[in-house]
Amino acid sequence: MQKGSFIKTIKSLEIPLKVGRVAKERYPLGLPLVTDSFRGAIVIDTTKCLGCGACTLACPPNALSMIFERERIVIEYFKGRCVFCGVCADKCPAEAIIITKEFELASASLEDLKEEVIHESSKCIVCGKPLASKKQVGHVKDALPNAKKYINMCSECRSKKIAKILALRLGEST
Amino acid sequence: MNAIVEEIANKAKELSGVIELVSETSVFVEVSRRSVREYVKWLYEKGAFLKTCVGVDERIINGTFALYYIFGFDEKGLDVIVKVSSPGGGAFKSISDVIPAAEWCELEARDLLGLHIEGHEKKPRFILPEDWPEGVYPLRKDAPHDYRPPANVEGFRKELPRRIGVPVGPYHPVLHEPIYFELYVKRERVIDVYYRGFHVHRGIEKLAESPRFTYNDIPFLAERICGICGFAHSSCYALAVEKAAKIDVPERALWIRSIALEVERIHSHLLWLGVTLHILGYDMGFMHVWRIREPVMVFAELLTGSRKTYGIAVIGGVRRDIDEDGKRKAFEVLRSVREEFKKLVDVILSVPEVVRRASGTGALPKDVARALNVVGPTARGSGFKRDVRKDYPYFAYRYASFNVPVYTEGDNLARLLVRIDEVFESISIIEQLLDTLPKGPIMTRSYEIPPLKKAVGAVEAPRGENVHFIITGSGKPYRWRVRAPTYANLPALKVMLKGVSLADAFLTIASIDPCISCTDRAVVIYDVDTGSSMCTSLVERGRRHAER
């Protein structure tokens, strides 16, 4: 070994002396581990959520899903699949999705990783099929007062009704 | 039309080929199966590097199977895509005896699409596991994306060679990903290698064809191809789609993408350096390199919202902006990383166990590097000035000045020094780009992606050139092909490992910075017995050796 390189090797001891012995954080007592712009798990604000399901379509890994049950519509968020990209928050029309800094998600049970937002479902006034969440229907009613006639119908019944009206009109004119 | 394009076109016409499309950066040529070998040989001798080849099931479009060979003229910044097609998927002629680098991708096309390529008939399965049923070709459009064949353990047993060398892997404390090597040694020297990889083939390309995925979902899938250079993949996908659809991306977005790519390169090189020092038994270096790396990770999180999977690349721009506060923080971090890393490099390169073991081992001669078309630091360590950032300027790289470090020795030390130099270059690139960050929007939403447009996107990932090939479809890509850098570099290991002592074999394997999850698609066996026989079938020869 050359003399110069020996001195350099000795020099390497300088680095740990400067840095100190502990380069780690005193978890969980120390400073927060994440910065301000960190994207962690999401929280859905149940008061704002309309139950429209836009987030479930946008979610790349299918962590958000929309489940139609008899009386209700459930938006389910499964943290186990989430990639923490935050696309859902960009797409949410009601701004109900908040990106938190939560990342300590480990749990012994799978159910802890699931969060649900339950909506009452409104039914088609003609055929009685579940249509959409009551909240969403109400939201559309407020936004589009002219849509009142058709808003309580499912798409099939609506097209049938419109077809009937059109047929009647055509019948009148001929 | 410049001179080289004209020459390419004339040669194609001479062989009764058809010029499909000419743009500034790419030329699409279709030649017949009979004359493809002559044409690619001419291209290769003209100085083109083979990037990869792509098999496509185009039966829905025009009733044929197609094989696209993607060549690149580095100094001209021009991609040449040579298409060969066959109605029944038969009678393709292999070009792997002309260009050895074509072997892997041709075998992949054979396995996944059922193409019949002359010259590869007798080779064992490359990509599919041994128990995969005959006649099911996953990348054909009529194969369902969620098909799962029943597992059959019996199929694997006959695959094992009778004589077993020194096993390395599939799970090994030094190599952190599933990869399997068998080293045949004479006394202390490695004389032959049996390689079997592709344990983690995940069928990402097929998954992207499933109904669930749209154009803007795939960047998040692409990001998960690799755990270290994920952003290189997602931005490369976005680049390919933007090229195909001719989308004008706002300048600020291009700058932010380049900055994120360089942040990724710094952290990846520091990670690699740490692991390499660990392999060399110099753990103090390992810990301090990783200590220096930590602020880079925190900075990446501040910039993009996540330490590793940035999730900011979408088609038409990026999802996160850089504010003044982030800029200030960036300069601080970069300054301290540069200072500390400089000091540490000084120490590392004076430690005898690092320099002596790295120099002279794992040599990759320049001619072999050319024949196998290696990329990234592996090519630059063997004297090739190949860097996508300079050769095919994308994003904001044409607005930054930087050097491409090249070393001609071709040994492990050369590859180590290339990476160390690149860290400093990357720091300087980020500083320049932050200084000149233009104002404006970061995303455009006004674009349409027309169907059946083709494009090649290439991005310099930390490990080398990343190639994404796109054929657009309606609502999602018709075909999306990924070629990770390790896919091009791994075949070079057979030459590098020849003659190294067993103790240095791990260092040599690590020196190409193998990223197995990126690459994994196949089962290959190869041989390093004689350098001259390199151009003949590597797969068969290696197999014979293993059974001897």
XYZ file of C-alpha atoms in Angstrom:
722
model
C 0.000 0.000 0.000
C 1.268 3.441 -0.872
C 1.879 5.934 1.861
C -0.612 8.440 0.438
C -3.439 5.950 0.299
C -2.731 4.895 3.869
C -3.222 8.465 5.016
C -6.456 8.615 3.015
C -7.716 5.464 4.670
C -7.020 7.007 8.039
C -8.873 10.058 6.770
C -12.001 7.968 6.340
C -12.292 7.894 10.113
C -12.942 11.590 9.971
C -16.345 11.055 8.332
C -18.017 9.063 11.119
C -16.545 11.429 13.695
C -18.212 14.334 11.935
C -21.523 12.657 11.226
C -21.924 11.269 14.704
C -22.685 7.739 15.725
C -26.399 7.573 15.067
C -27.538 8.371 11.574
C -31.035 7.051 12.193
C -34.190 8.714 13.449
C -35.427 7.780 16.896
C -38.580 6.205 15.558
C -41.357 6.727 16.594
C -40.272 9.378 19.069
C -38.174 11.507 16.734
C -39.097 13.969 14.046
C -41.799 13.028 11.516
C -40.447 10.687 8.870
C -42.228 12.191 5.909
C -42.161 15.575 4.239
C -45.092 17.887 3.627
C -45.694 16.696 0.098
C -45.855 12.999 0.983
C -48.795 11.070 -0.429
C -50.123 8.462 1.967
C -53.417 6.647 2.387
C -56.581 8.506 1.448
C -59.591 9.347 3.589
C -63.020 9.751 2.053
C -65.101 12.491 3.616
C -68.460 10.776 4.058
C -70.354 14.041 4.264
C -69.038 15.241 0.915
C -68.954 11.941 -0.983
C -71.736 11.688 -3.544
C -71.263 8.007 -4.290
C -70.819 8.653 -8.002
C -67.936 6.198 -8.377
C -65.672 8.411 -10.469
C -62.755 7.481 -8.231
C -63.377 3.761 -8.740
C -63.000 4.216 -12.494
C -59.875 6.330 -12.192
C -58.036 4.193 -9.629
C -55.186 2.413 -11.515
C -54.815 -0.602 -9.149
C -58.550 -1.050 -8.412
C -58.133 -0.176 -4.737
C -61.439 1.667 -4.836
C -64.485 -0.291 -5.854
C -68.185 0.343 -6.062
C -70.461 -2.382 -4.759
C -74.171 -2.361 -5.549
C -76.263 -3.981 -2.846
C -80.006 -4.197 -2.517
C -80.639 -1.074 -0.483
C -77.315 0.608 -0.619
C -74.266 1.487 -2.668
C -70.897 0.976 -1.025
C -67.671 2.694 -2.045
C -64.957 0.463 -0.649
C -61.364 1.566 -0.200
C -58.875 -1.271 0.253
C -55.512 0.054 1.433
C -53.807 -3.240 0.639
C -54.084 -2.542 -3.076
C -53.531 1.204 -2.928
C -50.416 2.561 -4.657
C -50.833 6.018 -3.093
C -50.861 7.832 -6.406
C -53.675 10.222 -5.535
C -55.405 10.027 -8.927
C -58.755 9.562 -7.145
C -58.367 12.895 -5.381
C -57.744 14.593 -8.741
C -60.857 13.058 -10.238
C -63.330 13.446 -7.348
C -66.005 15.961 -8.418
C -67.024 16.667 -4.805
C -63.470 17.027 -3.475
C -64.323 14.430 -0.882
C -61.028 12.574 -1.050
C -58.251 13.834 1.160
C -54.689 12.546 0.796
C -53.244 12.054 4.263
C -49.660 11.421 5.340
C -50.644 8.104 6.887
C -48.227 5.317 5.970
C -48.034 3.121 9.056
C -50.786 0.831 7.855
C -49.604 -2.567 9.038
C -52.353 -4.598 10.646
C -53.032 -8.129 11.798
C -56.424 -8.272 10.177
C -57.440 -7.647 6.609
C -60.624 -5.870 7.643
C -58.604 -3.040 9.206
C -57.324 -2.179 5.762
C -60.799 -1.659 4.355
C -62.852 1.468 4.636
C -66.392 1.823 3.440
C -68.627 4.709 2.562
C -72.240 3.578 2.558
C -74.854 5.355 0.512
C -78.574 4.803 0.396
C -79.487 3.838 -3.103
C -82.387 5.418 -4.918
C -84.549 3.243 -7.094
C -85.934 3.600 -10.547
C -89.521 4.715 -10.168
C -90.612 2.516 -13.057
C -88.852 -0.812 -12.643
C -87.477 -0.513 -9.115
C -83.903 -1.351 -9.958
C -81.184 0.355 -7.874
C -80.194 3.448 -9.793
C -77.578 5.559 -8.051
C -76.996 6.914 -4.595
C -79.753 9.203 -3.313
C -77.160 11.880 -2.732
C -75.954 11.829 -6.302
C -79.494 11.994 -7.643
C -80.181 14.947 -5.364
C -76.972 16.632 -6.506
C -77.942 16.306 -10.167
C -81.451 17.576 -9.407
C -79.992 20.708 -7.836
C -77.563 21.265 -10.638
C -79.977 20.559 -13.484
C -83.533 21.511 -12.512
C -84.793 20.518 -15.960
C -83.699 16.939 -15.439
C -86.330 16.317 -12.758
C -88.583 14.292 -15.028
C -86.006 11.711 -15.911
C -83.632 11.663 -12.998
C -85.463 8.982 -11.059
C -85.391 6.490 -13.885
C -82.754 4.035 -14.883
C -81.236 4.403 -18.317
C -83.313 1.597 -19.810
C -86.652 2.946 -18.609
C -85.607 6.428 -19.635
C -84.858 5.401 -23.183
C -88.146 3.494 -23.325
C -90.019 6.556 -22.161
C -88.290 8.834 -24.643
C -88.931 6.343 -27.420
C -92.603 6.339 -26.474
C -92.808 10.118 -26.510
C -91.051 10.287 -29.845
C -93.333 7.649 -31.311
C -96.395 9.563 -30.117
C -95.106 12.781 -31.649
C -94.332 11.094 -34.907
C -97.794 9.574 -34.874
C -99.357 12.997 -34.402
C -97.432 14.585 -37.209
C -98.250 11.922 -39.805
C -34.543 14.099 -46.015
C -30.941 13.775 -44.950
C -28.317 11.565 -46.491
C -28.553 8.584 -44.164
C -32.337 8.340 -44.507
C -31.987 8.398 -48.268
C -29.362 5.680 -48.117
C -31.587 3.523 -45.914
C -34.499 4.038 -48.279
C -32.444 3.230 -51.364
C -31.103 0.048 -49.841
C -34.622 -0.992 -48.895
C -35.850 -0.332 -52.426
C -32.957 -2.319 -53.795
C -34.224 -5.278 -51.787
C -37.797 -4.537 -52.909
C -38.795 -3.228 -49.500
C -41.348 -0.539 -48.715
C -40.767 2.687 -46.800
C -43.773 3.027 -44.523
C -43.125 6.221 -42.669
C -40.357 8.733 -42.304
C -40.185 11.250 -39.505
C -37.385 13.321 -38.006
C -36.288 10.656 -35.591
C -37.476 7.405 -37.092
C -37.788 5.480 -40.325
C -40.198 2.564 -40.693
C -39.238 0.056 -43.356
C -40.931 -3.160 -44.380
C -38.831 -5.799 -46.086
C -39.617 -9.322 -47.166
C -38.668 -12.300 -45.039
C -36.213 -13.415 -47.716
C -34.141 -10.252 -47.755
C -34.313 -9.252 -44.088
C -31.016 -10.855 -43.227
C -29.174 -8.994 -45.928
C -30.813 -5.734 -44.949
C -30.112 -5.944 -41.209
C -26.548 -7.013 -41.935
C -26.123 -3.914 -44.040
C -27.604 -1.763 -41.251
C -25.382 -3.401 -38.656
C -22.257 -2.829 -40.711
C -23.345 0.747 -41.251
C -23.031 1.210 -37.470
C -26.577 0.684 -36.236
C -27.156 -0.860 -32.812
C -29.964 -3.344 -32.412
C -32.187 -2.145 -29.611
C -34.664 -4.982 -29.535
C -37.225 -6.777 -31.620
C -40.945 -6.951 -31.067
C -43.377 -9.617 -32.137
C -46.892 -8.381 -32.765
C -50.098 -10.247 -33.469
C -51.600 -8.063 -36.204
C -54.198 -10.536 -37.397
C -57.029 -8.183 -36.458
C -55.512 -5.361 -38.507
C -54.107 -7.054 -41.587
C -54.166 -10.781 -41.018
C -50.457 -11.255 -40.356
C -47.947 -11.691 -37.593
C -45.231 -9.068 -37.622
C -41.745 -8.869 -36.212
C -40.265 -5.405 -35.769
C -36.501 -5.057 -35.446
C -35.652 -1.743 -33.836
C -32.257 -0.327 -34.812
C -30.708 2.929 -33.760
C -28.012 5.044 -35.372
C -26.580 6.609 -32.241
C -24.582 9.408 -33.789
C -27.465 10.400 -36.072
C -30.191 10.066 -33.446
C -32.252 8.020 -35.868
C -34.359 4.943 -35.179
C -34.786 2.462 -38.003
C -37.635 0.032 -37.516
C -37.538 -2.931 -39.855
C -40.793 -4.816 -40.172
C -41.095 -8.382 -41.373
C -44.476 -10.030 -41.594
C -45.881 -13.467 -42.212
C -49.542 -14.453 -42.612
C -49.396 -17.647 -40.579
C -46.611 -16.642 -38.220
C -44.234 -19.015 -39.971
C -40.964 -18.972 -41.894
C -39.325 -16.017 -40.214
C -35.575 -16.060 -40.613
C -33.495 -15.562 -37.506
C -30.921 -12.789 -37.652
C -29.193 -13.842 -34.449
C -26.199 -15.300 -36.303
C -25.648 -11.905 -37.940
C -26.413 -9.897 -34.810
C -26.055 -11.994 -31.629
C -28.023 -9.451 -29.626
C -31.210 -10.479 -31.453
C -31.354 -13.926 -29.909
C -33.239 -13.111 -26.734
C -35.978 -11.034 -28.275
C -36.486 -13.490 -31.141
C -36.869 -16.338 -28.685
C -39.289 -14.214 -26.722
C -41.396 -13.644 -29.823
C -41.254 -17.364 -30.550
C -42.499 -18.296 -27.095
C -45.091 -15.639 -26.494
C -46.559 -15.371 -29.971
C -45.844 -18.796 -31.390
C -43.865 -17.395 -34.299
C -41.861 -19.939 -36.202
C -38.368 -18.521 -36.543
C -35.900 -20.560 -38.566
C -32.758 -21.190 -36.572
C -34.468 -21.368 -33.199
C -36.428 -24.602 -33.588
C -34.362 -26.744 -31.274
C -33.780 -24.298 -28.485
C -35.491 -24.939 -25.161
C -38.244 -22.742 -23.871
C -37.115 -19.234 -23.279
C -39.840 -17.323 -21.570
C -42.589 -19.703 -20.601
C -42.143 -22.120 -17.722
C -41.591 -25.776 -18.500
C -45.086 -26.787 -17.432
C -46.846 -24.260 -19.636
C -49.208 -26.125 -21.984
C -48.206 -26.521 -25.627
C -49.906 -24.332 -28.160
C -50.978 -21.552 -25.799
C -49.316 -18.288 -26.774
C -50.082 -15.592 -24.223
C -49.423 -12.510 -26.325
C -51.736 -13.533 -29.139
C -54.831 -11.392 -29.129
C -57.153 -14.378 -28.809
C -55.490 -15.586 -25.584
C -57.401 -14.331 -22.528
C -55.353 -12.084 -20.271
C -56.384 -13.916 -17.112
C -55.600 -17.440 -18.310
C -53.915 -19.596 -15.647
C -52.801 -23.075 -16.625
C -52.716 -25.759 -13.922
C -49.254 -26.149 -12.423
C -47.409 -29.343 -13.227
C -44.316 -30.021 -11.132
C -43.254 -33.000 -13.269
C -42.397 -30.699 -16.142
C -39.618 -29.043 -14.208
C -37.703 -32.096 -13.102
C -36.130 -33.012 -16.420
C -34.850 -29.485 -16.782
C -32.151 -29.899 -14.133
C -28.661 -30.637 -15.419
C -26.959 -33.824 -14.293
C -23.865 -32.099 -13.101
C -24.277 -29.117 -10.880
C -21.782 -26.309 -10.551
C -21.511 -23.773 -7.791
C -25.058 -22.523 -7.395
C -25.714 -18.819 -6.978
C -29.364 -18.084 -6.318
C -32.283 -18.110 -7.011
C -32.299 -16.386 -3.651
C -28.870 -15.310 -2.653
C -27.794 -12.937 0.115
C -25.613 -10.979 -2.275
C -27.950 -10.782 -5.262
C -31.208 -9.432 -3.986
C -33.484 -10.602 -6.730
C -34.474 -14.045 -7.986
C -31.816 -15.049 -10.477
C -29.976 -18.321 -10.757
C -26.428 -18.894 -11.908
C -24.446 -22.055 -11.891
C -20.751 -21.406 -12.099
C -18.510 -24.173 -13.417
C -15.042 -23.724 -12.032
C -11.597 -25.080 -12.653
C -9.669 -24.603 -9.435
C -10.594 -21.015 -8.596
C -11.448 -19.823 -12.097
C -14.891 -19.708 -13.631
C -14.853 -21.539 -16.947
C -18.536 -21.736 -17.743
C -21.875 -20.388 -16.654
C -25.327 -21.848 -16.615
C -27.889 -19.152 -16.258
C -31.526 -19.477 -15.531
C -33.547 -16.423 -14.825
C -36.993 -15.105 -15.464
C -38.567 -16.435 -12.309
C -40.587 -13.276 -11.883
C -42.137 -12.808 -15.300
C -45.343 -10.971 -14.536
C -46.906 -10.570 -17.953
C -47.149 -6.809 -17.622
C -47.455 -6.312 -21.377
C -50.439 -8.632 -21.519
C -51.972 -7.091 -18.412
C -51.878 -3.711 -20.110
C -54.001 -5.195 -22.896
C -56.699 -6.266 -20.435
C -59.942 -4.291 -20.542
C -59.184 -2.606 -17.251
C -56.326 -0.425 -18.510
C -56.517 2.828 -20.420
C -53.712 5.037 -21.740
C -53.432 6.982 -18.509
C -53.503 3.965 -16.173
C -50.458 2.367 -17.743
C -47.857 4.868 -16.446
C -48.658 3.602 -12.951
C -48.282 0.021 -14.117
C -45.061 0.834 -15.991
C -43.653 2.447 -12.889
C -43.874 -0.918 -11.181
C -41.773 -2.738 -13.755
C -38.708 -1.786 -11.779
C -38.301 -1.013 -8.103
C -35.376 1.328 -8.636
C -35.772 3.014 -11.999
C -39.565 3.086 -12.136
C -39.877 6.652 -13.322
C -37.641 5.910 -16.304
C -40.240 3.347 -17.384
C -43.331 5.464 -16.809
C -41.840 8.513 -18.507
C -40.538 6.372 -21.364
C -44.033 4.999 -21.921
C -45.418 8.542 -21.905
C -42.686 9.593 -24.362
C -43.558 6.761 -26.742
C -47.272 7.578 -26.698
C -46.586 11.287 -27.119
C -44.360 10.542 -30.103
C -46.968 8.278 -31.668
C -49.800 10.772 -31.213
C -47.619 13.859 -31.816
C -48.617 15.508 -28.536
C -46.942 18.780 -27.642
C -46.004 18.584 -24.000
C -45.618 21.875 -22.089
C -41.988 22.835 -21.586
C -42.204 22.983 -17.823
C -43.359 19.360 -17.744
C -40.359 18.279 -19.831
C -38.034 20.035 -17.420
C -39.664 18.428 -14.384
C -39.474 14.983 -15.990
C -35.774 15.414 -16.685
C -35.144 16.572 -13.134
C -37.014 13.592 -11.700
C -35.077 11.232 -13.981
C -31.768 12.640 -12.790
C -32.812 12.424 -9.140
C -33.598 8.798 -9.843
C -30.209 8.265 -11.452
C -28.374 9.735 -8.456
C -30.217 7.553 -5.981
C -29.856 4.459 -8.159
C -26.105 4.908 -8.661
C -25.585 5.552 -4.960
C -27.604 2.467 -4.129
C -25.568 0.392 -6.563
C -22.280 1.764 -5.239
C -23.312 0.894 -1.704
C -24.272 -2.647 -2.641
C -21.053 -3.132 -4.599
C -18.942 -1.975 -1.667
C -20.912 -4.354 0.510
C -20.119 -7.209 -1.889
C -16.466 -6.223 -1.689
C -16.652 -6.429 2.082
C -16.119 -2.720 2.596
C -19.167 -2.099 4.746
C -18.130 1.274 6.043
C -18.309 2.592 2.506
C -21.675 0.907 2.028
C -23.190 2.583 5.061
C -21.854 6.026 4.263
C -22.936 5.913 0.634
C -26.414 5.035 1.792
C -26.314 7.765 4.409
C -25.541 10.247 1.628
C -28.314 8.740 -0.482
C -30.983 9.323 2.166
C -31.333 13.121 1.637
C -31.745 12.401 -2.095
C -34.683 10.114 -1.312
C -36.243 12.714 0.974
C -35.731 15.311 -1.727
C -37.444 13.053 -4.267
C -40.366 12.763 -1.882
C -40.546 16.523 -1.487
C -40.502 16.925 -5.256
C -42.928 14.223 -6.271
C -44.806 13.050 -3.189
C -43.159 9.677 -2.877
C -39.691 8.344 -2.168
C -39.605 5.881 -4.992
C -42.719 5.360 -7.096
C -43.081 8.989 -8.050
C -46.429 8.601 -9.801
C -46.131 11.931 -11.571
C -45.825 10.921 -15.209
C -48.984 10.998 -17.273
C -49.459 11.400 -20.976
C -49.223 15.076 -21.802
C -47.265 16.214 -18.786
C -46.632 15.693 -15.106
C -48.870 15.809 -12.066
C -46.689 17.763 -9.641
C -45.140 21.158 -9.943
C -41.930 22.382 -8.340
C -42.385 25.470 -6.187
C -39.777 27.990 -5.056
C -39.437 26.296 -1.693
C -38.695 22.962 -3.350
C -36.164 24.641 -5.617
C -34.310 26.161 -2.682
C -34.307 22.848 -0.866
C -33.047 21.124 -4.018
C -29.988 23.353 -4.295
C -29.201 22.757 -0.626
C -29.462 18.976 -0.940
C -27.448 18.856 -4.157
C -24.665 20.975 -2.724
C -24.292 18.847 0.375
C -24.536 15.572 -1.592
C -21.841 16.730 -3.987
C -19.483 17.769 -1.187
C -19.978 14.684 0.922
C -19.850 12.308 -2.022
C -16.646 13.874 -3.308
C -14.974 13.296 0.044
C -16.242 9.751 0.261
C -15.207 8.871 -3.298
C -11.734 10.083 -2.452
C -11.646 7.614 0.412
C -13.304 4.736 -1.476
C -10.872 4.900 -4.369
C -7.920 4.763 -2.005
C -9.107 1.616 -0.288
C -6.996 -1.207 -1.727
C -9.689 -3.884 -1.416
C -11.941 -1.889 -3.715
C -9.519 -0.839 -6.413
C -7.448 -3.999 -6.582
C -10.404 -6.326 -6.770
C -12.303 -4.230 -9.237
C -9.502 -3.510 -11.657
C -8.840 -6.160 -14.275
C -11.773 -8.377 -13.315
C -14.888 -8.935 -15.374
C -13.433 -7.528 -18.569
C -15.795 -6.881 -21.459
C -13.890 -6.259 -24.709
C -15.165 -3.584 -27.042
C -15.962 -5.929 -29.935
C -18.119 -8.145 -27.722
C -19.874 -5.085 -26.339
C -20.651 -4.108 -29.931
C -21.901 -7.563 -30.937
C -24.208 -7.800 -27.933
C -25.264 -4.154 -28.196
C -24.857 -3.514 -24.483
C -26.178 -0.266 -23.074
C -25.609 2.252 -20.322
C -22.639 2.217 -17.958
C -21.736 -1.275 -19.190
C -21.207 0.074 -22.718
C -19.560 3.271 -21.498
C -17.152 1.243 -19.382
C -16.085 -0.594 -22.538
C -15.323 2.500 -24.546
C -18.652 3.178 -26.265
C -20.006 6.678 -25.974
C -23.605 5.570 -25.941
C -26.021 7.728 -24.030
C -29.623 8.236 -25.058
C -29.609 11.666 -23.434
C -26.993 12.839 -25.938
C -27.782 10.653 -28.950
C -31.561 10.907 -29.041
C -32.212 14.052 -26.980
C -35.569 13.816 -25.265
C -37.355 15.924 -22.633
C -35.114 18.824 -21.596
C -31.686 17.263 -22.033
C -30.782 19.309 -25.086
C -30.898 22.390 -22.847
C -28.365 21.098 -20.336
C -24.663 20.685 -20.949
C -23.072 17.583 -19.538
C -20.301 15.113 -20.251
C -20.741 11.441 -20.975
C -18.042 9.677 -18.965
C -16.366 6.930 -20.982
C -13.705 4.505 -19.840
C -12.035 2.086 -22.209
C -10.749 -0.606 -19.835
C -14.007 -2.544 -19.770
C -13.396 -4.001 -16.310
C -15.382 -3.681 -13.112
C -13.452 -0.594 -12.055
C -14.315 1.164 -15.315
C -18.016 0.556 -14.761
C -17.675 1.748 -11.171
C -15.921 4.938 -12.231
C -18.509 5.633 -14.946
C -21.234 5.558 -12.340
C -19.341 7.741 -9.883
C -18.747 10.347 -12.593
C -22.364 10.200 -13.649
C -23.542 11.120 -10.165
C -21.647 14.402 -10.425
C -22.936 14.988 -13.948
C -26.505 14.368 -12.816
C -26.152 16.832 -9.952
C -24.938 19.437 -12.411
C -27.799 18.674 -14.846
C -30.407 19.149 -12.115
C -28.849 22.441 -11.072
C -28.833 23.718 -14.651
C -32.419 22.646 -15.286
C -33.679 24.152 -12.025
C -32.018 27.419 -12.985
C -33.678 27.519 -16.382
C -37.056 26.071 -15.343
C -39.563 27.722 -17.709
C -42.895 29.039 -16.512
C -46.229 27.774 -17.725
C -48.615 24.865 -17.382
C -47.401 21.398 -16.426
C -49.953 19.351 -18.314
C -51.930 19.424 -21.509
C -55.288 17.732 -21.702
C -56.169 18.652 -25.241
C -54.930 15.706 -27.224
C -56.275 12.809 -29.179
C -54.475 9.554 -29.698
C -55.206 8.197 -33.172
C -55.234 4.399 -33.536
C -52.519 2.334 -35.240
C -49.667 4.780 -34.943
C -46.272 3.371 -34.101
C -43.465 4.918 -32.133
C -40.337 4.032 -30.216
C -39.517 5.835 -27.007
C -36.068 5.595 -25.483
C -34.989 6.940 -22.125
C -31.599 6.623 -20.451
C -32.392 4.801 -17.228
C -29.632 4.491 -14.616
C -28.748 1.067 -16.008
C -28.840 2.025 -19.643
C -31.208 2.490 -22.495
C -34.851 1.828 -21.836
C -36.922 1.114 -24.941
C -40.700 1.216 -25.151
C -42.407 0.377 -28.424
C -46.012 1.408 -28.910
C -48.692 0.629 -31.437
C -51.664 2.745 -30.467
C -55.143 1.310 -30.384
C -58.528 2.688 -29.443
C -58.557 3.780 -25.817
C -55.430 1.820 -24.956
C -52.250 0.661 -26.674
C -52.680 -2.136 -29.192
C -49.215 -3.408 -28.376
C -46.816 -2.151 -25.761
C -43.360 -3.658 -25.571
C -40.811 -2.910 -22.871
C -37.106 -3.576 -23.203
C -35.343 -2.922 -19.924
C -31.615 -2.165 -19.972
C -30.597 -5.328 -18.126
C -32.214 -7.342 -20.926
C -29.463 -6.075 -23.204
C -26.661 -6.273 -20.653
C -27.226 -9.683 -19.105
C -25.977 -11.718 -22.114
C -22.614 -9.928 -21.749
C -22.076 -11.609 -18.380
C -21.067 -14.853 -20.058
C -18.008 -13.106 -21.455
C -17.295 -11.081 -18.355
C -17.384 -14.084 -16.056
C -14.952 -16.111 -18.097
C -11.703 -16.448 -16.227
C -12.583 -14.448 -13.145
C -11.932 -16.047 -9.801
C -14.959 -17.373 -7.972
C -14.765 -14.652 -5.336
C -14.964 -11.938 -7.996
C -17.881 -13.545 -9.800
C -20.399 -11.827 -7.533
C -18.797 -8.463 -8.101
C -18.865 -9.063 -11.850
C -22.514 -10.042 -11.833
C -23.298 -6.952 -9.790
C -21.208 -4.724 -12.032
C -23.858 -4.546 -14.739
C -26.312 -3.492 -12.017
C -28.717 -6.281 -12.897
C -32.334 -5.435 -12.407
C -34.012 -8.764 -12.636
C -37.620 -7.789 -12.197
C -37.237 -5.463 -15.174
C -35.844 -8.134 -17.382
C -37.442 -11.302 -16.296
C -39.180 -13.095 -19.045
C -37.238 -16.173 -19.937
C -35.186 -19.298 -19.419
C -31.786 -19.280 -21.084
C -28.705 -21.363 -20.838
C -25.441 -20.328 -22.257
C -21.844 -21.172 -22.668
C -18.588 -19.298 -22.451
C -16.283 -22.067 -23.591
C -14.869 -20.401 -26.646
C -15.067 -16.750 -27.468
C -15.158 -17.428 -31.188
C -18.324 -19.471 -31.092
C -20.202 -16.585 -29.555
C -22.214 -15.987 -32.683
C -23.510 -19.541 -32.865
C -26.409 -20.671 -30.810
C -25.600 -19.926 -27.212
C -28.626 -21.646 -25.843
C -27.911 -25.073 -27.267
C -24.218 -25.104 -26.506
C -24.741 -24.146 -22.896
C -27.251 -26.885 -22.499
C -24.923 -29.525 -23.807
C -22.284 -28.408 -21.386
C -24.655 -28.604 -18.493
C -25.538 -32.209 -19.254
C -22.019 -33.372 -19.903
